[in-house]
Coordinates of C-alpha atoms in Angstrom, one line a residue:
M29 CA -171.2 58.9 -129.1
Y30 CA -169.8 57.0 -126.2
A31 CA -170.4 53.5 -125.0
I32 CA -169.7 51.7 -121.8
V33 CA -169.2 47.9 -121.8
D34 CA -169.9 46.4 -118.4
C35 CA -169.4 42.7 -117.5
N36 CA -172.5 41.3 -115.8
S37 CA -171.7 40.0 -112.3
F38 CA -168.1 39.7 -113.5
Y39 CA -166.6 37.6 -110.7
C40 CA -169.6 35.2 -110.9
S41 CA -169.4 35.1 -114.7
C42 CA -165.7 34.1 -114.5
E43 CA -166.7 31.2 -112.3
R44 CA -169.6 30.2 -114.5
L45 CA -167.3 30.2 -117.6
F46 CA -165.6 27.0 -116.4
K47 CA -168.6 25.6 -114.7
P48 CA -171.5 25.8 -117.2
H49 CA -173.7 23.7 -115.0
L50 CA -174.1 26.9 -112.9
N51 CA -175.6 28.9 -115.7
N52 CA -179.0 30.3 -114.6
K53 CA -178.3 29.2 -111.0
P54 CA -177.5 31.4 -108.0
V55 CA -173.8 32.1 -107.5
V56 CA -171.9 34.4 -105.1
V57 CA -168.2 35.3 -104.7
L58 CA -166.6 36.4 -101.5
S59 CA -164.1 39.1 -100.6
N60 CA -160.6 38.7 -99.1
N61 CA -160.6 36.1 -96.3
D62 CA -164.1 35.0 -97.3
G63 CA -165.5 37.9 -95.4
C64 CA -168.2 39.6 -97.4
I65 CA -170.2 39.0 -100.6
V66 CA -168.7 41.1 -103.4
S67 CA -170.4 39.6 -106.5
R68 CA -173.8 37.9 -106.9
T69 CA -175.9 36.8 -109.8
D70 CA -179.4 37.9 -110.5
E71 CA -180.6 34.5 -109.2
A72 CA -178.8 35.0 -105.9
K73 CA -180.1 38.6 -105.6
A74 CA -183.7 37.3 -106.1
L75 CA -183.3 35.0 -103.2
G76 CA -182.4 37.9 -100.9
V77 CA -178.6 37.7 -100.8
G78 CA -177.3 41.1 -99.8
M79 CA -174.5 42.8 -101.6
A80 CA -171.4 43.6 -99.5
A81 CA -173.0 41.9 -96.6
P82 CA -171.0 39.6 -94.3
F83 CA -171.0 36.0 -95.5
Y84 CA -172.1 34.6 -92.1
Q85 CA -175.2 36.8 -92.2
N86 CA -176.3 35.2 -95.5
K87 CA -175.1 31.7 -94.7
E88 CA -178.6 30.4 -93.9
V89 CA -180.2 31.5 -97.1
I90 CA -177.2 30.3 -99.1
E91 CA -177.3 26.8 -97.6
K92 CA -181.1 26.6 -97.8
N93 CA -181.1 27.4 -101.5
G94 CA -177.9 25.6 -102.6
I95 CA -176.2 28.7 -103.7
A96 CA -172.7 28.1 -105.2
V97 CA -170.1 30.0 -103.2
F98 CA -166.5 30.9 -104.2
S99 CA -163.5 32.7 -102.7
S100 CA -162.1 35.5 -104.8
N101 CA -159.8 34.2 -107.5
Y102 CA -158.0 37.3 -108.6
N103 CA -155.5 35.5 -110.9
L104 CA -158.5 34.2 -113.0
Y105 CA -160.5 37.4 -112.9
G106 CA -157.5 39.5 -113.9
D107 CA -156.6 37.3 -116.9
L108 CA -160.2 37.2 -118.1
S109 CA -160.6 41.0 -117.7
M110 CA -157.5 41.5 -119.8
R111 CA -159.0 39.3 -122.5
V112 CA -162.2 41.4 -122.5
M113 CA -160.3 44.6 -122.8
D114 CA -158.0 43.2 -125.5
T115 CA -161.1 42.2 -127.5
L116 CA -162.5 45.7 -127.2
R117 CA -159.2 47.2 -128.4
E118 CA -159.3 44.8 -131.3
L119 CA -162.9 45.9 -132.2
V120 CA -162.6 49.7 -132.0
G121 CA -158.9 50.5 -131.7
E122 CA -156.6 50.8 -128.7
H123 CA -156.8 54.6 -128.5
R124 CA -160.6 54.5 -128.4
V125 CA -160.8 52.4 -125.2
E126 CA -160.6 53.7 -121.6
I127 CA -160.5 51.0 -119.0
Y128 CA -162.6 52.3 -116.1
S129 CA -162.4 49.3 -113.8
V130 CA -161.7 45.6 -113.9
D131 CA -165.1 44.9 -115.5
E132 CA -165.9 48.2 -117.3
A133 CA -164.5 50.2 -120.2
F134 CA -165.6 53.3 -122.1
L135 CA -165.5 53.3 -125.9
D136 CA -165.3 56.2 -128.2
L137 CA -167.8 55.4 -131.0
S138 CA -167.5 58.8 -132.8
M139 CA -166.4 57.0 -136.0
I140 CA -169.6 55.0 -136.3
P141 CA -172.5 56.6 -138.3
A142 CA -175.6 57.3 -136.2
N143 CA -177.8 54.8 -138.1
E144 CA -175.3 52.0 -137.4
L145 CA -174.9 52.5 -133.6
V146 CA -177.4 49.9 -132.6
S147 CA -176.0 47.2 -134.8
A148 CA -172.4 48.1 -133.8
A149 CA -173.3 47.9 -130.1
R150 CA -174.9 44.5 -130.6
Q151 CA -171.8 43.3 -132.6
I152 CA -169.5 44.5 -129.8
K153 CA -171.6 42.6 -127.2
E154 CA -171.8 39.4 -129.3
T155 CA -168.1 39.4 -130.2
V156 CA -167.0 39.9 -126.6
E157 CA -169.2 37.1 -125.4
Q158 CA -168.1 34.8 -128.3
W159 CA -164.4 35.4 -127.9
T160 CA -164.2 35.5 -124.1
G161 CA -167.4 33.7 -122.8
I162 CA -168.1 36.7 -120.5
I163 CA -171.7 38.1 -120.7
V164 CA -171.7 41.9 -121.1
S165 CA -174.1 44.8 -121.3
V166 CA -173.6 47.8 -123.6
G167 CA -174.9 51.3 -123.1
V168 CA -174.5 54.0 -125.7
G169 CA -175.1 57.7 -125.3
P170 CA -173.9 61.2 -126.5
T171 CA -172.0 61.6 -123.2
K172 CA -170.3 59.2 -120.7
V173 CA -172.9 59.9 -118.1
L174 CA -175.7 59.1 -120.5
A175 CA -173.9 56.0 -121.6
K176 CA -173.8 54.9 -117.9
V177 CA -177.5 55.6 -117.7
A178 CA -178.2 53.5 -120.8
N179 CA -176.0 50.7 -119.5
R180 CA -177.8 50.5 -116.2
L181 CA -181.2 50.4 -117.8
S182 CA -180.0 47.7 -120.3
K183 CA -179.4 45.5 -117.3
K184 CA -182.5 46.5 -115.4
F185 CA -184.7 45.7 -118.4
K186 CA -182.9 42.7 -119.9
T187 CA -185.8 41.2 -121.7
E188 CA -186.6 44.4 -123.7
S189 CA -183.0 45.5 -124.3
Q190 CA -181.3 42.2 -124.8
G191 CA -178.3 43.7 -123.0
V192 CA -178.0 46.7 -125.3
M193 CA -179.4 50.2 -125.1
V194 CA -178.6 53.2 -127.3
L195 CA -179.8 56.7 -126.5
D196 CA -179.7 58.1 -130.0
T197 CA -182.8 60.3 -129.9
K198 CA -184.1 63.0 -127.6
E199 CA -187.2 60.9 -126.8
K200 CA -185.2 57.9 -125.8
T201 CA -182.9 60.0 -123.6
I202 CA -185.8 61.7 -121.8
D203 CA -187.5 58.3 -121.2
A204 CA -184.2 56.9 -119.8
L205 CA -183.7 59.9 -117.5
K206 CA -187.2 59.5 -116.1
K207 CA -186.5 55.9 -115.3
T208 CA -183.2 56.7 -113.4
A209 CA -183.4 57.6 -109.8
V210 CA -181.2 60.5 -108.8
G211 CA -179.2 58.2 -106.5
D212 CA -178.4 55.9 -109.5
I213 CA -176.7 58.6 -111.6
W214 CA -173.0 58.0 -112.1
G215 CA -171.1 60.5 -109.9
V216 CA -174.0 61.2 -107.4
G217 CA -173.1 59.6 -104.0
G218 CA -175.4 58.8 -101.2
R219 CA -175.1 62.2 -99.4
Y220 CA -175.8 64.2 -102.5
A221 CA -178.7 61.9 -103.4
Y222 CA -180.2 62.5 -100.0
K223 CA -179.6 66.3 -100.3
L224 CA -181.3 66.4 -103.7
R225 CA -184.3 64.5 -102.6
E226 CA -184.9 66.1 -99.2
H227 CA -183.9 69.7 -99.8
Y228 CA -184.6 70.2 -103.5
F229 CA -187.3 67.5 -104.2
I230 CA -185.3 66.2 -107.1
Y231 CA -186.0 62.4 -107.5
D232 CA -184.9 61.4 -110.9
A233 CA -182.2 62.3 -113.5
L234 CA -184.6 64.2 -115.7
Q235 CA -185.4 66.6 -112.9
L236 CA -181.7 67.1 -112.3
S237 CA -181.0 67.7 -115.9
R238 CA -183.4 70.7 -115.9
M239 CA -181.4 72.5 -113.3
N240 CA -179.0 75.2 -114.6
E241 CA -175.3 74.9 -114.6
E242 CA -174.7 77.6 -112.0
W243 CA -177.0 75.8 -109.6
G244 CA -175.0 72.6 -110.2
R245 CA -171.7 74.5 -109.4
E246 CA -173.1 75.8 -106.1
N247 CA -174.9 72.6 -104.9
L248 CA -173.0 69.7 -106.5
G249 CA -169.4 70.2 -105.8
G250 CA -168.3 73.1 -108.1
I251 CA -167.1 72.2 -111.6
V252 CA -168.0 68.5 -111.0
G253 CA -171.7 69.5 -110.6
T254 CA -171.6 71.7 -113.7
R255 CA -170.1 68.9 -115.8
L256 CA -172.7 66.5 -114.5
I257 CA -175.7 68.7 -115.6
R258 CA -174.0 69.3 -119.0
E259 CA -173.5 65.6 -119.5
L260 CA -177.2 64.8 -118.6
N261 CA -178.2 67.3 -121.3
G262 CA -176.1 65.6 -123.9
I263 CA -173.1 68.0 -123.9
P264 CA -169.8 66.0 -123.6
S265 CA -167.8 67.4 -120.6
I266 CA -165.9 64.4 -119.4
E267 CA -163.3 63.4 -121.9
M268 CA -161.8 60.0 -122.6
K269 CA -158.7 59.5 -120.6
D270 CA -155.4 58.0 -121.8
P271 CA -154.3 54.8 -120.1
L272 CA -152.0 55.5 -117.1
K273 CA -148.7 53.9 -118.3
N274 CA -146.8 54.4 -115.0
K275 CA -148.3 54.6 -111.5
K276 CA -147.2 57.5 -109.3
M277 CA -147.4 55.2 -106.2
I278 CA -147.3 51.5 -105.8
A279 CA -149.1 49.7 -102.9
T280 CA -149.5 46.2 -101.7
T281 CA -151.8 45.5 -98.8
R282 CA -153.7 42.4 -97.6
M283 CA -155.9 41.3 -94.7
F284 CA -154.4 38.5 -92.7
G285 CA -155.9 35.0 -92.9
K286 CA -156.1 35.0 -89.1
P287 CA -155.3 37.6 -86.4
V288 CA -151.6 38.2 -85.7
Y289 CA -150.4 39.0 -82.2
D290 CA -146.6 38.8 -82.5
I291 CA -144.1 41.0 -84.2
A292 CA -142.3 38.2 -86.2
P293 CA -145.2 37.4 -88.5
L294 CA -145.9 41.1 -89.0
K295 CA -142.3 41.6 -90.2
E296 CA -142.7 38.6 -92.5
A297 CA -145.9 40.1 -94.0
V298 CA -144.3 43.5 -94.5
A299 CA -141.2 41.9 -96.2
T300 CA -143.5 39.9 -98.5
Y301 CA -145.5 42.9 -99.4
V302 CA -142.3 44.9 -100.1
S303 CA -141.2 42.0 -102.5
R304 CA -144.5 42.2 -104.4
A305 CA -144.5 46.0 -104.6
A306 CA -140.9 45.9 -105.8
E307 CA -141.9 43.5 -108.6
K308 CA -144.5 46.0 -109.8
L309 CA -141.9 48.8 -109.5
R310 CA -139.5 47.0 -111.8
R311 CA -142.2 46.2 -114.2
Q312 CA -142.6 49.9 -115.0
Y313 CA -138.8 50.5 -114.9
C314 CA -139.0 52.8 -111.8
A315 CA -137.2 53.1 -108.5
A316 CA -138.7 54.3 -105.2
S317 CA -137.3 56.9 -102.8
L318 CA -140.0 56.7 -100.1
I319 CA -141.4 53.8 -98.2
N320 CA -144.6 53.9 -96.0
V321 CA -145.6 50.9 -93.8
F322 CA -148.9 50.7 -91.9
V323 CA -150.8 48.2 -89.8
V324 CA -154.4 47.8 -88.7
T325 CA -155.5 46.5 -85.3
N326 CA -158.9 45.4 -84.0
D327 CA -159.7 48.7 -82.3
Y328 CA -163.4 49.3 -83.2
K329 CA -165.1 52.7 -83.4
N330 CA -168.7 52.9 -84.8
G331 CA -168.3 49.4 -86.1
Q332 CA -165.4 50.2 -88.4
Y333 CA -161.8 49.0 -88.3
Q334 CA -159.6 51.9 -87.2
Y335 CA -155.9 52.5 -87.4
N336 CA -154.2 52.3 -84.0
P337 CA -153.6 55.9 -83.1
Q338 CA -149.9 55.1 -82.5
T339 CA -149.6 52.9 -85.5
K340 CA -151.1 54.9 -88.4
G341 CA -148.0 54.3 -90.3
K342 CA -144.4 55.1 -90.5
Q343 CA -142.4 56.2 -93.5
I344 CA -138.8 56.7 -94.4
Q345 CA -137.0 58.7 -97.1
L346 CA -134.4 56.5 -98.7
P347 CA -130.9 57.9 -99.2
K348 CA -131.1 56.8 -102.8
A349 CA -134.0 55.7 -105.0
T350 CA -133.9 51.9 -105.6
S351 CA -135.9 49.1 -107.0
Y352 CA -133.9 46.3 -105.4
T353 CA -136.0 44.1 -103.1
S354 CA -133.3 43.5 -100.5
E355 CA -132.6 47.2 -100.2
L356 CA -136.3 48.0 -99.8
I357 CA -136.8 45.3 -97.2
K358 CA -133.8 46.6 -95.2
Y359 CA -135.5 49.9 -94.7
A360 CA -139.1 48.7 -94.5
V361 CA -138.9 45.9 -91.9
P362 CA -137.4 48.1 -89.1
L363 CA -140.4 50.4 -89.3
V364 CA -142.5 47.6 -87.9
D365 CA -140.6 47.9 -84.6
N366 CA -141.9 51.4 -84.3
L367 CA -145.5 50.4 -85.1
Y368 CA -145.8 47.2 -83.0
E369 CA -147.4 47.2 -79.6
K370 CA -147.9 44.0 -77.6
G371 CA -151.6 43.2 -76.9
P372 CA -153.8 44.1 -79.8
K373 CA -154.5 41.6 -82.6
Y374 CA -153.4 42.8 -86.0
L375 CA -155.7 42.3 -88.9
K376 CA -153.9 43.9 -91.8
A377 CA -150.6 45.4 -93.0
G378 CA -149.5 47.3 -96.1
V379 CA -146.6 48.8 -97.9
V380 CA -146.7 51.9 -100.1
L381 CA -143.7 52.9 -102.4
G382 CA -143.6 56.5 -103.4
G383 CA -141.3 59.1 -104.8
L384 CA -141.0 57.1 -108.0
V385 CA -138.4 58.0 -110.6
P386 CA -137.2 56.2 -113.8
D387 CA -134.6 53.7 -112.8
T388 CA -132.4 54.8 -115.7
S389 CA -132.0 58.3 -114.2
I390 CA -131.6 57.8 -110.5
Q391 CA -130.1 60.8 -108.7
G392 CA -126.7 59.9 -107.3
N393 CA -125.6 60.4 -103.7
L394 CA -122.0 61.4 -102.8
F395 CA -122.2 59.4 -99.5
V396 CA -123.8 56.2 -100.9
T397 CA -121.7 53.5 -102.6
E398 CA -122.5 53.1 -106.3
T399 CA -125.0 50.3 -106.8
K400 CA -123.5 47.2 -108.3
N401 CA -124.4 46.5 -111.9
C402 CA -125.3 42.9 -111.3
E403 CA -128.2 43.8 -108.9
R404 CA -130.6 44.7 -111.6
K405 CA -129.8 41.5 -113.5
L406 CA -130.3 39.5 -110.3
M407 CA -133.7 41.1 -109.7
D408 CA -134.7 40.4 -113.3
M409 CA -133.7 36.8 -113.0
I410 CA -135.7 36.3 -109.8
D411 CA -138.7 38.1 -111.3
N412 CA -138.6 35.8 -114.4
I413 CA -138.3 32.7 -112.4
N414 CA -141.2 33.6 -110.1
F415 CA -143.3 34.7 -113.1
S416 CA -142.8 31.4 -114.9
Q417 CA -142.9 29.1 -111.9
R418 CA -145.4 31.1 -109.8
D419 CA -146.1 31.1 -106.1
D420 CA -142.9 32.9 -105.2
V421 CA -140.5 30.0 -105.8
L422 CA -137.7 32.3 -105.0
K423 CA -138.2 34.6 -102.0
F424 CA -136.1 36.5 -99.4
A425 CA -135.7 34.8 -96.0
A426 CA -137.3 37.9 -94.3
S427 CA -140.6 36.9 -96.0
G428 CA -140.7 33.6 -93.9
T429 CA -141.4 30.1 -95.0
T430 CA -144.7 29.0 -93.5
R431 CA -146.6 32.3 -93.8
D432 CA -149.5 31.2 -91.5
W433 CA -150.8 34.7 -91.7
K434 CA -151.6 34.5 -95.4
M435 CA -155.1 35.5 -96.7
R436 CA -157.7 32.8 -96.4
Q437 CA -159.3 31.5 -99.6
E438 CA -160.9 28.2 -98.6
L439 CA -163.4 28.1 -101.5
R440 CA -161.1 29.3 -104.3
S441 CA -161.6 27.6 -107.7
P442 CA -158.6 26.6 -109.8
R443 CA -156.6 29.3 -111.6
Y444 CA -157.6 27.8 -115.0
T445 CA -155.8 30.2 -117.3
T446 CA -152.6 31.2 -115.4
R447 CA -151.3 27.9 -113.9
W448 CA -150.2 24.9 -115.9
E449 CA -151.0 22.5 -113.0
E450 CA -154.6 23.9 -112.8
L451 CA -155.5 23.9 -116.5
Y452 CA -159.1 23.1 -117.2
E453 CA -159.5 19.4 -118.0
I454 CA -162.0 18.0 -120.5
R455 CA -162.7 14.3 -120.5

């Protein structure tokens, strides 16, 4: 059996954890630059606050109902997510946990007897909530897709389920599939849901489960469709995945806090993003041999932000793989000269490091001077100081000093668990 543990309205739950007076009251959390609503509590949803809708469109209903609003606090959310995942590893074993997202994880419960699944699921829920303060829902089923079905229904029918649903019998599974619209099945996107409803008159998960596997292969994306139908019928076809130890690419990208028109702040932003990406690179003991830099302007097409046709991005192959920030900045910043055009306002920039290799086995280059031994020590020293002191105490001059273009977070709560000066105070 598989389980999925899902944190309820995770970002909002993190805010409530340190503000208990907001329990059972409407709360929303905004995206980067306070643009859109990315998390909302059931109370906010009941008042008509839309998910992923622009903040300004919901401002009237938010102010009218006194809804608490917060900017995204990724330092806090990331730390609390780690605590939830560490708790799950403690309960079932590290090799039985697959982190699916910042607020979801699959568990392999094959070691638990069938007659103990319900009590085990409730114990997992209660322990996570007691140890971390984050409210979670637990869905259990014979496959990962059925576990997702169970989890969704456990949240939809909270009073009956108390946040836990276990599909341990055929009758329970059939009932759950009947209650799940085809568009709510994990892995079925909007286009496929429309196709299933309009062309094949399939409206719920039970109807889809009764289609044969060959039909799924032909109409639902090949082997993906076959696996989906098998999973709906209780046949495990999507295995647990091992955690990805090292990334194959490392990216850092942000929206600007306000539009940028000049090339100087663009270069500062790129240098800053290179510095952050290089920290991630060294953390997994790798070096990059490829740099890609891109920018986004305000050219609109069909209401969507588009890359400037002449500035989709520029990349450069390095003469030698490196993880040294100064070296990466030296090659990345000049790319901005090729991307920049005077006139448009720039909304976003990003850096992607690719061609990663272990930094202990960098391929030498006959025409490049051997890297000095002290550079890695210097980078480690800078990383350690910035990690302990926070907020980029040490930074390269190319990153700028004022950084007026930084992301806007006007309603951010304190970073209670990751900053000494912002620790939660109890009087």
